[in-house]
Amino acid sequence: MKSCFSKNDWIIDDTKEICFIGRSNVGKSSLINALANNKIAKTSNVPGRTQLANFFNFDKFRIVDLPGYGYAKVSKSKHFELSKIISEYIYQRINLVGIIQVVDLNVITDQDIETAKLLSSRFVHYYVVLNKSDKLAKSYYDNNIKKIATMFGFEPNKFYCVSAKNKTNLNSLKALLNIIIA
């Protein structure tokens, strides 16, 4: 619908928004495309391609794809700009009703855990989506969810294991999004 560099460009209305945040290259845009069942978000194999807050309309709400945090190869000034976009949106956006942190199930980093602790303390509707489950056996998640929950310091019900590639568990995630906006 719209891509924004700063809060001056944000859409002004009362539509509820859920943002997707995560490290570069964890599959945020792919997950949005899978939820939409259409290629609405640009995807890339190169980390750091999302460099704006991208607004996508769904039936009763909007999903906002934020730039990735982490290891994208960008200059210091560009890193500052990306951080500013993320901070402004998360801390100043009135329409924001929930946050989905997308994490690569295969590579959970300290930065993912730190970000989770910071955001979960501010937002009631905060959840972690463990993406790329297609790269591991289903039993890995089943056998390790308590360990993963302990790493993050959350209850296991805050986690959703999905695969944007195979569209695994997308119905559970869609149901969660509808609960958040209710």
PDB file of C-alpha atoms in Angstrom, residues 86-175:
ATOM      1  CA  ILE A  86      12.049   0.987  13.611  1.00  0.00           C
ATOM      2  CA  SER A  87      12.115   3.035  16.839  1.00  0.00           C
ATOM      3  CA  GLU A  88       9.771   5.749  15.582  1.00  0.00           C
ATOM      4  CA  TYR A  89       7.255   3.208  14.402  1.00  0.00           C
ATOM      5  CA  ILE A  90       7.323   0.978  17.483  1.00  0.00           C
ATOM      6  CA  TYR A  91       7.284   3.739  20.070  1.00  0.00           C
ATOM      7  CA  GLN A  92       5.145   6.399  18.389  1.00  0.00           C
ATOM      8  CA  ARG A  93       2.624   4.635  16.151  1.00  0.00           C
ATOM      9  CA  ILE A  94      -0.857   4.933  17.648  1.00  0.00           C
ATOM     10  CA  ASN A  95      -2.343   2.320  15.263  1.00  0.00           C
ATOM     11  CA  LEU A  96       0.080  -0.387  16.476  1.00  0.00           C
ATOM     12  CA  VAL A  97      -1.837  -3.078  18.376  1.00  0.00           C
ATOM     13  CA  GLY A  98       0.558  -6.028  18.173  1.00  0.00           C
ATOM     14  CA  ILE A  99       4.079  -7.101  17.340  1.00  0.00           C
ATOM     15  CA  ILE A 100       5.187 -10.285  15.644  1.00  0.00           C
ATOM     16  CA  GLN A 101       8.908 -10.880  15.959  1.00  0.00           C
ATOM     17  CA  VAL A 102      10.005 -13.229  13.195  1.00  0.00           C
ATOM     18  CA  VAL A 103      12.992 -15.376  14.161  1.00  0.00           C
ATOM     19  CA  ASP A 104      14.831 -17.976  12.098  1.00  0.00           C
ATOM     20  CA  LEU A 105      14.212 -21.229  13.998  1.00  0.00           C
ATOM     21  CA  ASN A 106      17.601 -22.487  12.808  1.00  0.00           C
ATOM     22  CA  VAL A 107      19.590 -19.462  14.038  1.00  0.00           C
ATOM     23  CA  ILE A 108      18.348 -17.827  17.238  1.00  0.00           C
ATOM     24  CA  THR A 109      20.743 -15.065  18.270  1.00  0.00           C
ATOM     25  CA  ASP A 110      21.365 -13.076  21.440  1.00  0.00           C
ATOM     26  CA  GLN A 111      20.085 -10.033  19.541  1.00  0.00           C
ATOM     27  CA  ASP A 112      16.774 -11.846  18.917  1.00  0.00           C
ATOM     28  CA  ILE A 113      16.461 -12.588  22.640  1.00  0.00           C
ATOM     29  CA  GLU A 114      17.387  -9.033  23.693  1.00  0.00           C
ATOM     30  CA  THR A 115      14.893  -7.554  21.234  1.00  0.00           C
ATOM     31  CA  ALA A 116      12.202  -9.947  22.469  1.00  0.00           C
ATOM     32  CA  LYS A 117      12.714  -8.955  26.105  1.00  0.00           C
ATOM     33  CA  LEU A 118      12.594  -5.258  25.267  1.00  0.00           C
ATOM     34  CA  LEU A 119       9.439  -5.477  23.143  1.00  0.00           C
ATOM     35  CA  SER A 120       7.540  -7.957  25.298  1.00  0.00           C
ATOM     36  CA  SER A 121       7.828  -5.631  28.274  1.00  0.00           C
ATOM     37  CA  ARG A 122       6.007  -2.882  26.335  1.00  0.00           C
ATOM     38  CA  PHE A 123       3.326  -4.760  24.407  1.00  0.00           C
ATOM     39  CA  VAL A 124       0.578  -7.102  25.573  1.00  0.00           C
ATOM     40  CA  HIS A 125       0.131  -8.540  22.088  1.00  0.00           C
ATOM     41  CA  TYR A 126       3.678  -9.638  21.423  1.00  0.00           C
ATOM     42  CA  TYR A 127       4.510 -13.019  19.887  1.00  0.00           C
ATOM     43  CA  VAL A 128       7.510 -14.787  18.385  1.00  0.00           C
ATOM     44  CA  VAL A 129       7.118 -16.571  15.068  1.00  0.00           C
ATOM     45  CA  LEU A 130       9.795 -19.184  14.525  1.00  0.00           C
ATOM     46  CA  ASN A 131      10.084 -19.225  10.736  1.00  0.00           C
ATOM     47  CA  LYS A 132      11.890 -21.632   8.396  1.00  0.00           C
ATOM     48  CA  SER A 133      10.586 -24.737  10.154  1.00  0.00           C
ATOM     49  CA  ASP A 134      10.775 -26.500   6.784  1.00  0.00           C
ATOM     50  CA  LYS A 135      14.537 -26.802   7.284  1.00  0.00           C
ATOM     51  CA  LEU A 136      14.162 -28.977  10.388  1.00  0.00           C
ATOM     52  CA  ALA A 137      12.120 -32.012  11.345  1.00  0.00           C
ATOM     53  CA  LYS A 138       8.839 -31.214  13.135  1.00  0.00           C
ATOM     54  CA  SER A 139      10.134 -33.127  16.140  1.00  0.00           C
ATOM     55  CA  TYR A 140      12.915 -30.529  16.597  1.00  0.00           C
ATOM     56  CA  TYR A 141      10.374 -27.839  17.497  1.00  0.00           C
ATOM     57  CA  ASP A 142       8.253 -30.226  19.560  1.00  0.00           C
ATOM     58  CA  ASN A 143      11.287 -31.427  21.507  1.00  0.00           C
ATOM     59  CA  ASN A 144      12.877 -27.997  21.981  1.00  0.00           C
ATOM     60  CA  ILE A 145      10.024 -25.516  22.508  1.00  0.00           C
ATOM     61  CA  LYS A 146      10.512 -25.508  26.289  1.00  0.00           C
ATOM     62  CA  LYS A 147      14.237 -24.864  25.831  1.00  0.00           C
ATOM     63  CA  ILE A 148      13.512 -22.075  23.327  1.00  0.00           C
ATOM     64  CA  ALA A 149      10.883 -20.565  25.650  1.00  0.00           C
ATOM     65  CA  THR A 150      13.385 -20.642  28.525  1.00  0.00           C
ATOM     66  CA  MET A 151      16.009 -18.882  26.347  1.00  0.00           C
ATOM     67  CA  PHE A 152      13.523 -16.072  25.715  1.00  0.00           C
ATOM     68  CA  GLY A 153      12.026 -16.123  29.216  1.00  0.00           C
ATOM     69  CA  PHE A 154       8.463 -16.617  27.887  1.00  0.00           C
ATOM     70  CA  GLU A 155       5.736 -19.209  28.108  1.00  0.00           C
ATOM     71  CA  PRO A 156       5.593 -21.616  25.128  1.00  0.00           C
ATOM     72  CA  ASN A 157       2.194 -20.162  24.076  1.00  0.00           C
ATOM     73  CA  LYS A 158       3.990 -16.992  22.890  1.00  0.00           C
ATOM     74  CA  PHE A 159       5.652 -18.988  20.061  1.00  0.00           C
ATOM     75  CA  TYR A 160       4.320 -20.030  16.685  1.00  0.00           C
ATOM     76  CA  CYS A 161       6.371 -22.362  14.506  1.00  0.00           C
ATOM     77  CA  VAL A 162       5.747 -21.747  10.789  1.00  0.00           C
ATOM     78  CA  SER A 163       7.234 -22.100   7.359  1.00  0.00           C
ATOM     79  CA  ALA A 164       6.544 -19.311   4.890  1.00  0.00           C
ATOM     80  CA  LYS A 165       8.014 -21.532   2.173  1.00  0.00           C
ATOM     81  CA  ASN A 166       5.730 -24.528   2.791  1.00  0.00           C
ATOM     82  CA  LYS A 167       2.895 -22.475   4.341  1.00  0.00           C
ATOM     83  CA  THR A 168       3.033 -24.680   7.432  1.00  0.00           C
ATOM     84  CA  ASN A 169       0.889 -23.483  10.378  1.00  0.00           C
ATOM     85  CA  LEU A 170      -0.195 -20.297   8.581  1.00  0.00           C
ATOM     86  CA  ASN A 171      -3.795 -20.863   9.661  1.00  0.00           C
ATOM     87  CA  SER A 172      -2.698 -20.738  13.319  1.00  0.00           C
ATOM     88  CA  LEU A 173      -0.845 -17.494  12.643  1.00  0.00           C
ATOM     89  CA  LYS A 174      -3.852 -16.013  10.818  1.00  0.00           C
ATOM     90  CA  ALA A 175      -6.045 -16.917  13.793  1.00  0.00           C
TER      91      ALA A 175
END
